[in-house]
Coordinates of N, CA and C in Angstrom, one line a residue:
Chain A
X1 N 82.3 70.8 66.0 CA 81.0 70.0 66.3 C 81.3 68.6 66.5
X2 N 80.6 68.2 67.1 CA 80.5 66.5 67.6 C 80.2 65.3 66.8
X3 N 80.5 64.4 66.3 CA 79.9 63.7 65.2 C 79.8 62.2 65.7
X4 N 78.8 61.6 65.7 CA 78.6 60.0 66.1 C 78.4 59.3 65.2
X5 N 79.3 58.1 64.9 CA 79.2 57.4 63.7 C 79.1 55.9 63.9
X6 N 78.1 55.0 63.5 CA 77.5 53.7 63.9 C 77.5 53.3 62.5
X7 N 78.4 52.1 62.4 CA 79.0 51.9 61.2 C 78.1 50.5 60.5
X8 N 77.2 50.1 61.7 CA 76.4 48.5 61.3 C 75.3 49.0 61.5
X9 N 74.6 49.0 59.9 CA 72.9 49.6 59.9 C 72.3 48.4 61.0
X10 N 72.6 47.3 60.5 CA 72.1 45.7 60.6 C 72.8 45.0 61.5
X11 N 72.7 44.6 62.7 CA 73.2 43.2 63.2 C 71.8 42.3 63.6
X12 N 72.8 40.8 63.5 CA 71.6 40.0 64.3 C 72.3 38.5 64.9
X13 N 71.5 38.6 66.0 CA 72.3 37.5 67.0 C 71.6 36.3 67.0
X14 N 72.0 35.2 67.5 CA 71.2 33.9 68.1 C 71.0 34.8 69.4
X15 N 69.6 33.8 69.5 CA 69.0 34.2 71.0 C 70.2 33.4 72.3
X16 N 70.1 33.9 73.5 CA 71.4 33.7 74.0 C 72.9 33.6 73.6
X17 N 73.6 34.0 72.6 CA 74.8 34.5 71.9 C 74.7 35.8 72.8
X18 N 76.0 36.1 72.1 CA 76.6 37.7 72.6 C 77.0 38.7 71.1
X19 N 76.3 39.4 71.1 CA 76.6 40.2 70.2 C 77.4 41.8 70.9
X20 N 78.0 42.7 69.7 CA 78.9 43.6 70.0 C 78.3 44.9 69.0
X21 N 77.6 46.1 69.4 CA 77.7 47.0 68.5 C 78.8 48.1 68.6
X22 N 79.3 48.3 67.7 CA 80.0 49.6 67.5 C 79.8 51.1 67.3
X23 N 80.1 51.8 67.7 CA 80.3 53.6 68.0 C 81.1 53.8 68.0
X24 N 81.6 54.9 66.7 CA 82.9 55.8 67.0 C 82.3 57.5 67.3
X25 N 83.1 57.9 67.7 CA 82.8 59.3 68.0 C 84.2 60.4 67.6
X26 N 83.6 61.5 67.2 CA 84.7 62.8 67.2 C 84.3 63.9 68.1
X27 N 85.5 64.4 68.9 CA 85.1 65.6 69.7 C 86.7 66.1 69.9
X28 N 86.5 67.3 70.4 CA 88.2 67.8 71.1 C 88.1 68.4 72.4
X29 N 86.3 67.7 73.1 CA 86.7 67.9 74.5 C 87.4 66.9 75.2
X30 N 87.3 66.8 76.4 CA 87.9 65.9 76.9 C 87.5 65.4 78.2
X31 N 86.1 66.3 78.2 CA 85.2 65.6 79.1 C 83.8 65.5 78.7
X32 N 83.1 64.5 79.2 CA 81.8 64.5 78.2 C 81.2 62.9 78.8
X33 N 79.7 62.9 78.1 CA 78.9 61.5 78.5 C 78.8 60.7 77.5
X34 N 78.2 59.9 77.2 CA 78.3 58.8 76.3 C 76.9 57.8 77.0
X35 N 76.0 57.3 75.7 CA 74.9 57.0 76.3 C 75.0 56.0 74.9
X36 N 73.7 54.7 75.1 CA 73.4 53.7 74.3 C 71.7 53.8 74.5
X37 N 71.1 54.2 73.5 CA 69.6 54.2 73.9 C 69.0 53.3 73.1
X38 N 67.6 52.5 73.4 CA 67.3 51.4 72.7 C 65.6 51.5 72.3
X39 N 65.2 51.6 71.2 CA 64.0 51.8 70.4 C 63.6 50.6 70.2
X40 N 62.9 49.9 70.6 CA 61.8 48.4 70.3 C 61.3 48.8 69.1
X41 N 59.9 48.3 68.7 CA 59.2 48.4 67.7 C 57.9 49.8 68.5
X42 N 57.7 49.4 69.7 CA 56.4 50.7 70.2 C 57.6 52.0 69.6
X43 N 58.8 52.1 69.4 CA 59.0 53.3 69.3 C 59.5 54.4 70.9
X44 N 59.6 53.7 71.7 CA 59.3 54.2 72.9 C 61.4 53.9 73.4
X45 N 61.8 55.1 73.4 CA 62.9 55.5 73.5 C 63.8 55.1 75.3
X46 N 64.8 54.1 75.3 CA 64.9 53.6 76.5 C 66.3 53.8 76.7
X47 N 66.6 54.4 77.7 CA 68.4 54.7 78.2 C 68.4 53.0 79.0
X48 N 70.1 52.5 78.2 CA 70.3 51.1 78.2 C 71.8 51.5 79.4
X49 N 72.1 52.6 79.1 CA 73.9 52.5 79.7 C 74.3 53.7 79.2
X50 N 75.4 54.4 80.4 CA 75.8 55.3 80.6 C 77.1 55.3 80.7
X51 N 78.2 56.1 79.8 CA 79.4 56.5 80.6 C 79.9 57.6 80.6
X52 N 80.7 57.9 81.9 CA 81.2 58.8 81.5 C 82.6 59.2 81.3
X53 N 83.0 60.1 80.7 CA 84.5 59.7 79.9 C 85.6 60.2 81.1
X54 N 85.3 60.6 82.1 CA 86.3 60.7 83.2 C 86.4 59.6 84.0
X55 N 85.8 58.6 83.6 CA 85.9 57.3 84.7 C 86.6 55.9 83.7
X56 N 87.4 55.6 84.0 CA 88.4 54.5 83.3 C 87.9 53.4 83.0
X57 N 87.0 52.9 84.2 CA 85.8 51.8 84.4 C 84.7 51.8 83.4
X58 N 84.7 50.6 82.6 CA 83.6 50.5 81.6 C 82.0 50.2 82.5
X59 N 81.1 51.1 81.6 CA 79.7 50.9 82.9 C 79.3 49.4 82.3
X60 N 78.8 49.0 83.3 CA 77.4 47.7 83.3 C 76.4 47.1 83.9
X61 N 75.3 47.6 83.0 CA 74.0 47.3 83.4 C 73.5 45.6 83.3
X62 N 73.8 45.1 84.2 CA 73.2 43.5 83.8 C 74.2 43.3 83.2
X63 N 73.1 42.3 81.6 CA 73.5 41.5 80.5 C 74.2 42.8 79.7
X64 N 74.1 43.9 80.1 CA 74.6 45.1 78.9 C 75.7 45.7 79.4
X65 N 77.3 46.0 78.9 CA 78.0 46.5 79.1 C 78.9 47.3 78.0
X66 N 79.8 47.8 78.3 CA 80.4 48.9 76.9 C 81.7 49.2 77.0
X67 N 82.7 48.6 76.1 CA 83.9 48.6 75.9 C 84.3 50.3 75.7
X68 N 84.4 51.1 76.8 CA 85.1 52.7 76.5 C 86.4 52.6 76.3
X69 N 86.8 53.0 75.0 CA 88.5 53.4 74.2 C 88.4 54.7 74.0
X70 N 89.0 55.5 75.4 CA 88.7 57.0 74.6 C 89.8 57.7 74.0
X71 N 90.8 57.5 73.9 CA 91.6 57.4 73.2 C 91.6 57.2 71.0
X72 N 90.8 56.1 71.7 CA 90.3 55.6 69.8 C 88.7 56.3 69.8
X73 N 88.3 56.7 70.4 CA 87.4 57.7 70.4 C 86.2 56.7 70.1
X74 N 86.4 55.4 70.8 CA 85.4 54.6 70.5 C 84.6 54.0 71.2
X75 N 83.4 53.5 71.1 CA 82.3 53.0 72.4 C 81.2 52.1 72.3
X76 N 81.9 51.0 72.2 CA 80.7 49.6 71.9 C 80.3 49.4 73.1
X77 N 78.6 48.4 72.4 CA 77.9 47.7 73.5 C 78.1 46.2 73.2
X78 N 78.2 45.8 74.5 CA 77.9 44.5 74.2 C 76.9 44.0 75.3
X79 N 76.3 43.1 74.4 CA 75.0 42.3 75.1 C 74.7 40.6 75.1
X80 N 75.2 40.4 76.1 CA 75.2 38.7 76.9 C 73.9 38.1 76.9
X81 N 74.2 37.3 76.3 CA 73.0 36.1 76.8 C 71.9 36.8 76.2
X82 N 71.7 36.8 74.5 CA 70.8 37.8 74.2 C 69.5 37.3 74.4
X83 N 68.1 37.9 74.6 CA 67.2 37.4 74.5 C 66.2 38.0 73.2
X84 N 64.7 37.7 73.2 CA 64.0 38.5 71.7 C 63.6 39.5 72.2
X85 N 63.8 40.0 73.6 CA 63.4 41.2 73.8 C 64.8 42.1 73.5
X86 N 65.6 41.8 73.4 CA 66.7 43.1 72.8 C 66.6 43.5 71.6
X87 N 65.6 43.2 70.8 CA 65.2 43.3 69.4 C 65.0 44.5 69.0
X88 N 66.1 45.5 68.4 CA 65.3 46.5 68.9 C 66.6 47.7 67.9
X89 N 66.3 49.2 67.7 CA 67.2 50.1 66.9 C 67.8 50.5 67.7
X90 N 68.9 50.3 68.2 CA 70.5 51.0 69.0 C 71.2 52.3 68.9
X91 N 70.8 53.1 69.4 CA 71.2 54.4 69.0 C 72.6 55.1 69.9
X92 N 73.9 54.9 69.3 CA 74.9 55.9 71.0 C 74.6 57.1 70.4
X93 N 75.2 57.7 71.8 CA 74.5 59.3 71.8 C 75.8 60.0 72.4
X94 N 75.6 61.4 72.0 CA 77.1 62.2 72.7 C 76.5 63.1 73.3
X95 N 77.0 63.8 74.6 CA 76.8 64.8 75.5 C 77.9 65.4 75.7
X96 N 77.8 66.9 75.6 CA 79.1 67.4 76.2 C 79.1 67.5 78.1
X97 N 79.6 67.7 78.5 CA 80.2 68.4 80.1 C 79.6 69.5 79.8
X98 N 80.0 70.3 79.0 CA 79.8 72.1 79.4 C 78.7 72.4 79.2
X99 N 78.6 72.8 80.0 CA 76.7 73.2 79.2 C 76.8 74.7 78.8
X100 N 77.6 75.4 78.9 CA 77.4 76.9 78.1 C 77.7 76.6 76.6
X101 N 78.6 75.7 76.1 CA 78.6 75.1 74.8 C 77.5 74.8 74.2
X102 N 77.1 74.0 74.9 CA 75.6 72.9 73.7 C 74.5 72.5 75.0
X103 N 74.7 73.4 76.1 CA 74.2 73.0 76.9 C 73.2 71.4 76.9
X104 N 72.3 70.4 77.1 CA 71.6 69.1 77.6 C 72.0 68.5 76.4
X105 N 72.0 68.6 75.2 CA 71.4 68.5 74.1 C 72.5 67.1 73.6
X106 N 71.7 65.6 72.9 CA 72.4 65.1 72.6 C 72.9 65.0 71.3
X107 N 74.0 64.7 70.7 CA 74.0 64.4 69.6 C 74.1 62.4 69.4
X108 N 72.9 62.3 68.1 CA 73.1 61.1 67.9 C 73.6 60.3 66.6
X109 N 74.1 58.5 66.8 CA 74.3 58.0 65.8 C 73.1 57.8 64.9
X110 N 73.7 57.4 63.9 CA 72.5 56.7 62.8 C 71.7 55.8 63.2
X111 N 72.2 54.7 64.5 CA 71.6 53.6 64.7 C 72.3 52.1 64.1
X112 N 71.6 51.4 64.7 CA 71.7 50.3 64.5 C 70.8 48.9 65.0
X113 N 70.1 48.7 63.5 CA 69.1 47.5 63.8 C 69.4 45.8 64.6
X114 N 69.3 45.9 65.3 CA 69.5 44.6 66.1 C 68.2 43.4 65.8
X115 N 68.7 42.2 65.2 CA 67.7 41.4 65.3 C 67.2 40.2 65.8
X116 N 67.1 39.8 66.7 CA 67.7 38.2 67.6 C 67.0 37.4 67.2
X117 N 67.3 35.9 66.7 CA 67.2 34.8 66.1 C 66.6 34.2 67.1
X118 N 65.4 33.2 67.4 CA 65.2 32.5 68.2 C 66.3 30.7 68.1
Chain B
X1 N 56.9 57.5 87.6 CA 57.8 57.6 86.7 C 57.4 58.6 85.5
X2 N 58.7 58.7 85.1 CA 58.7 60.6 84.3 C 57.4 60.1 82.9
X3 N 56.9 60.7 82.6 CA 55.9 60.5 81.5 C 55.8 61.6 80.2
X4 N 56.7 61.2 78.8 CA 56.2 62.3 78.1 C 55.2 61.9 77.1
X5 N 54.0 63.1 77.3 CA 53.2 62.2 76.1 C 53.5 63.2 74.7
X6 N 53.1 62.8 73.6 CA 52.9 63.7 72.7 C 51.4 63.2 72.1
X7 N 51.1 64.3 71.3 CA 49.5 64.8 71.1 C 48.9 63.7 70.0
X8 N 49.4 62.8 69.3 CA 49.5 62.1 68.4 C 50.3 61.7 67.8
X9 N 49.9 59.9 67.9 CA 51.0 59.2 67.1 C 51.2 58.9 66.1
X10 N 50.3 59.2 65.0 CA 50.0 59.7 63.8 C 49.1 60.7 63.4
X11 N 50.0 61.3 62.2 CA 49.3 62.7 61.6 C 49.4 62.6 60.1
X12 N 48.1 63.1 59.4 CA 48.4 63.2 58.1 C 47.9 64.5 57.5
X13 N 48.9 65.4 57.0 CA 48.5 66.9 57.0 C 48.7 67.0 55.4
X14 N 48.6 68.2 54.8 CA 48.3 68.5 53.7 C 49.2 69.7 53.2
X15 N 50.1 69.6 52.2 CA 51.2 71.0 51.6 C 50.9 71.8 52.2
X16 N 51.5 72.8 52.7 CA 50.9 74.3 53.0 C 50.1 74.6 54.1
X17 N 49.7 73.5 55.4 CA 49.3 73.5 56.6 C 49.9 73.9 57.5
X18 N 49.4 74.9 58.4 CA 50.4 74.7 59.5 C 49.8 73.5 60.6
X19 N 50.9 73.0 61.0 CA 50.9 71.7 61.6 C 51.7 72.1 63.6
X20 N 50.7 71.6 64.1 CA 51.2 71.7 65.8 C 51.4 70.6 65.8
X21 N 52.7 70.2 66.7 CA 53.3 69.0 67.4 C 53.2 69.0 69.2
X22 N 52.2 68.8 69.7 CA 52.7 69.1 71.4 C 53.3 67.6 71.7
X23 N 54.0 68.6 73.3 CA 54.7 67.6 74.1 C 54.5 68.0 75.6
X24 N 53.9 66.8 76.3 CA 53.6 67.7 77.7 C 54.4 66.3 78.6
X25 N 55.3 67.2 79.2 CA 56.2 66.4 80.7 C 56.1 66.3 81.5
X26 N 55.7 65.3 82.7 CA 55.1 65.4 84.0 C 56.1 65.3 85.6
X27 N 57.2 66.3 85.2 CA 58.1 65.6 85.5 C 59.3 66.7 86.6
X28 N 58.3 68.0 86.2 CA 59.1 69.5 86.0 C 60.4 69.7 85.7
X29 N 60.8 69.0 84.5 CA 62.0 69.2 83.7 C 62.2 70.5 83.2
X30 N 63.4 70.9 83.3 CA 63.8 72.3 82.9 C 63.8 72.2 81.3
X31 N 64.4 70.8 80.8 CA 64.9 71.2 79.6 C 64.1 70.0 78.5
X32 N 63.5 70.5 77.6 CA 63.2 69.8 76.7 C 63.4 70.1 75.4
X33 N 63.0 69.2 74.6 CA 63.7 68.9 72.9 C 62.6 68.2 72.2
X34 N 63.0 69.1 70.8 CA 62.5 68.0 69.4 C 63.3 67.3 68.2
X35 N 63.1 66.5 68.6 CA 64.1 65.5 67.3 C 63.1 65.1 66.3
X36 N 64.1 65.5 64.9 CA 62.7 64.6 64.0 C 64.0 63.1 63.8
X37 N 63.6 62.1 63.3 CA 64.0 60.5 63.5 C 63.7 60.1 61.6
X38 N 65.1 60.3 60.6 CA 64.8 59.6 59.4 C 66.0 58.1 59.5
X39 N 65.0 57.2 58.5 CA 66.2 55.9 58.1 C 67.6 56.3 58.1
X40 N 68.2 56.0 58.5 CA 69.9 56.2 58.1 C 70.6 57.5 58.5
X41 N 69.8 58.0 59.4 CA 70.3 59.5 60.1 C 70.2 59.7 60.7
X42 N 70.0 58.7 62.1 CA 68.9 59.0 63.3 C 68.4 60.0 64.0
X43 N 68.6 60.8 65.3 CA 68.0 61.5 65.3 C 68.7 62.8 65.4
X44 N 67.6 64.2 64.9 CA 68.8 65.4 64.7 C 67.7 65.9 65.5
X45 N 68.3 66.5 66.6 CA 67.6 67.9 67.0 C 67.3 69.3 66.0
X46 N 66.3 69.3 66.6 CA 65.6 70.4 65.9 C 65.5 71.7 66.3
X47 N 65.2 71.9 68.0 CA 65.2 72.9 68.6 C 65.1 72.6 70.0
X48 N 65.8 72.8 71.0 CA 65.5 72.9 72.4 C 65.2 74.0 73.1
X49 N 64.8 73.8 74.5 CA 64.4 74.4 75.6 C 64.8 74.4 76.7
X50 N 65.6 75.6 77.5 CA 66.2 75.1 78.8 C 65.7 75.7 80.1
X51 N 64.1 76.7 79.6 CA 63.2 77.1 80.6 C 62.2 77.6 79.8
X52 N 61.0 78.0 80.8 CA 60.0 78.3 80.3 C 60.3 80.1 79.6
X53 N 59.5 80.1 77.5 CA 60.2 80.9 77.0 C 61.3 80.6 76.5
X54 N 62.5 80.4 76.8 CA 63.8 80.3 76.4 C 63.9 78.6 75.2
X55 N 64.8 79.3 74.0 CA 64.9 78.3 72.5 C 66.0 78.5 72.4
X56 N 66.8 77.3 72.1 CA 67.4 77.6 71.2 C 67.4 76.4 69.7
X57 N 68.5 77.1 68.8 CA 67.7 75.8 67.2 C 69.1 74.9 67.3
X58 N 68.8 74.0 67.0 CA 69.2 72.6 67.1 C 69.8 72.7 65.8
X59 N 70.1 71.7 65.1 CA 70.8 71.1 64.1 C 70.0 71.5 62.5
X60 N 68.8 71.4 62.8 CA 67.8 71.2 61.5 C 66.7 72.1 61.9
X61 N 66.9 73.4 62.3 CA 65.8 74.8 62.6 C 64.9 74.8 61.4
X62 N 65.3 74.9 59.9 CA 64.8 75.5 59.2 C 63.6 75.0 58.8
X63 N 62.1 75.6 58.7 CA 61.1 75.2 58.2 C 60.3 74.3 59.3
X64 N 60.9 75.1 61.2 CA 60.2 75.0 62.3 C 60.0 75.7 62.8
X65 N 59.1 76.1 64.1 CA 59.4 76.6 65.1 C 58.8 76.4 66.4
X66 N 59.0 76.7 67.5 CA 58.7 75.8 68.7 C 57.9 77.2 69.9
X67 N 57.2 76.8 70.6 CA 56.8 77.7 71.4 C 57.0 77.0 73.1
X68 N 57.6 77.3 74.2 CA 57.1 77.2 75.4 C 56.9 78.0 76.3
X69 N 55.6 78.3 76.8 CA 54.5 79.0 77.5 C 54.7 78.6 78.3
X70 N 54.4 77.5 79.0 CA 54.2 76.8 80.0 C 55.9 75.2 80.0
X71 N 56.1 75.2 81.5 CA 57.4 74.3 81.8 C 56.9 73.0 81.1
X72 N 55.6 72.5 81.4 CA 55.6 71.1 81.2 C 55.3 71.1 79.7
X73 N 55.0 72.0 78.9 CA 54.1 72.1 77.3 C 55.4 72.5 76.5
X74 N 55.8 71.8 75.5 CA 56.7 72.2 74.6 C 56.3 71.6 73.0
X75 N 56.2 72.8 72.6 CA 55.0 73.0 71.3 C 56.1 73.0 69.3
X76 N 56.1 71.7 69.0 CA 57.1 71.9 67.2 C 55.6 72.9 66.7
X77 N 56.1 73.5 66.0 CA 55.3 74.0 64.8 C 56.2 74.1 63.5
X78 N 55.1 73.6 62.2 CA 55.6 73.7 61.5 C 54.6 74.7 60.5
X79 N 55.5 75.6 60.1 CA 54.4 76.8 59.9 C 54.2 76.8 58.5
X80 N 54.1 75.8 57.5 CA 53.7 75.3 56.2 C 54.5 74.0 55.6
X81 N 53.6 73.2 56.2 CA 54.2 71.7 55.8 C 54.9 71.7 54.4
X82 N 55.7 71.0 54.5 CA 56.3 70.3 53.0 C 56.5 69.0 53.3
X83 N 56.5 68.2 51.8 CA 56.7 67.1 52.0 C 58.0 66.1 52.6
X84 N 58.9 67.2 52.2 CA 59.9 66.7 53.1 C 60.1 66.9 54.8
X85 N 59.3 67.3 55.2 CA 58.9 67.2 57.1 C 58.3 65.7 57.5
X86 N 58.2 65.3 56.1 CA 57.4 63.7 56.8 C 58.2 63.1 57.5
X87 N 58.0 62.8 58.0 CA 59.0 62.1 59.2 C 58.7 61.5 60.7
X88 N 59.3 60.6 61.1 CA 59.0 60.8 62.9 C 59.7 61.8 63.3
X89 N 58.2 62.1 64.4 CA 59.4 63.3 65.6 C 59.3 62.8 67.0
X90 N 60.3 63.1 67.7 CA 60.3 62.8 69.0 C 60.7 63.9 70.2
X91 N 59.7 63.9 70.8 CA 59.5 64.9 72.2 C 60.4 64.1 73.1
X92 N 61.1 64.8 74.1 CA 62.1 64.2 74.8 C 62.0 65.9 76.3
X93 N 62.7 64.8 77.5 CA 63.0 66.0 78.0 C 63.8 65.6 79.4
X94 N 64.8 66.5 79.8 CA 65.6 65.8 80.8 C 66.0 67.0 81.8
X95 N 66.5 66.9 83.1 CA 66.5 67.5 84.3 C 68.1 67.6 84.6
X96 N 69.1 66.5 83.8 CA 70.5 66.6 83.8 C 71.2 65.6 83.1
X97 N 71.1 64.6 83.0 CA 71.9 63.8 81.9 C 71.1 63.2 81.2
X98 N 69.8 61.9 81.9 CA 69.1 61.3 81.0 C 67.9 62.1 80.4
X99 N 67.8 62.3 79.2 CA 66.7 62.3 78.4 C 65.7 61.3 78.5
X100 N 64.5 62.0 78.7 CA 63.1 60.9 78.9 C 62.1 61.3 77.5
X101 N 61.8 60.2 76.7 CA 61.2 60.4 75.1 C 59.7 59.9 75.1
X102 N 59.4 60.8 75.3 CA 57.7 60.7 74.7 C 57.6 59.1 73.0
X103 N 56.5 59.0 72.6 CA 56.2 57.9 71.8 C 56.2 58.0 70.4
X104 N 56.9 59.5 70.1 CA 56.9 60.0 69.0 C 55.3 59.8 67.6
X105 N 55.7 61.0 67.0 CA 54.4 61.2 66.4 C 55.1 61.0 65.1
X106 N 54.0 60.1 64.2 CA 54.7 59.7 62.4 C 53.9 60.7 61.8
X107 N 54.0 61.6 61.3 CA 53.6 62.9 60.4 C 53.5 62.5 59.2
X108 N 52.7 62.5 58.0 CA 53.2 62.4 56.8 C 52.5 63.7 56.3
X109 N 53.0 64.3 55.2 CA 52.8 65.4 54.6 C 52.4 65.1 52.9
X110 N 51.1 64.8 52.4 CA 51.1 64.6 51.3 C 50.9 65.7 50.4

């Protein structure tokens, strides 16, 4: 089974700083997705970035992008020029490829509270 | 744009209730899910759906169960609350890679 592990309950940035969260992951496929989803205060669940692990190329959305080590089985986000709307609980997420396995279904981290400083 | 709602975003039920959770998706997604969401565990699936009728149990089945009748309606049940169900849940549902999450409902079970 898959396990996602987000090792910082807590970060918090100055507003415009760059902050970095961390994700490690365990699996023994070797193909699969990788997602960063972001929870405000409404609670209202938001896909921030996408990768996926057959592409070498780290994705980036805007001010949001994500260091992929798949190798070290690992997958931070980092976020430029933060603003108070990034304020928000950080969740990476794992997908497999196969769908006869675990078919859609994600598995996720603990999270991670982000808090930006004006 | 895709819309999931669920039936309430707070609930407060009572030991030994059974308790409905709906989730309706506007979106004709094949596949939907329930996650419940605690401090320091984020979210565990509970049970998915990858057509209308068809379940399977997620991570944390025990002391749920789910009904889909209809594609867009995907139904938690909890068929005698305990206090340990308190929690957030979250209705989610996706067509191939992204998941789209309804506003989640805060349950408490006293």
């Amino acid at each position: 089974a898959q396990t996602v592990t987000q090792s910082q309950p807590e970060m918090s940035v100055q507003e415009a700083e760059t902050v970095t969260l961390s994700c490690t992951y365990d699996t023994s496929e070797s193909d699969y997705y990788l997602f960063w989803y972001k929870q405000p205060p409404s609670r209202q669940m938001i896909l921030v970035i996408r990768q996926e692990a057959y592409k070498q190329q780290n994705a980036t959305e805007n001010r949001f992008s994500v260091n992929f080590q798949k190798a070290a089985k690992s997958f931070s986000l980092k976020i430029s020029d933060s603003q108070l709307g990034d304020a928000a609980m950080y969740f990476c997420a794992y997908r497999s490829a196969r769908w006869e396995t675990s078919g859609s279904r994600l598995t996720f981290g603990e999270g991670t509270q982000l808090t930006v400083n004006p | 744009d895709v819309k999931v709602t669920q039936s309430s975003r707070y609930l407060v039920k009572r030991t030994g209730e059974k308790v409905f959770l709906e989730c309706v998706q506007d979106m004709d997604h094949e596949n939907m899910f329930w996650y419940r969401q605690d401090p320091g565990l984020g979210l565990r699936l509970i049970y998915f759906s990858y057509d209308v009728k068809m379940k399977e149990k997620g991570d944390i089945p025990e002391g749920y169960s789910v009904s889909r009748e209809k594609k867009e309606r995907f139904s938690l049940i909890l068929e005698s609350a305990s206090t340990n169900q308190t929690s957030m849940y979250l209705c989610a549902s996706s067509l191939w890679l992204e998941q789209f999450f309804g506003p989640g409902t805060r349950l408490t079970v006293l």
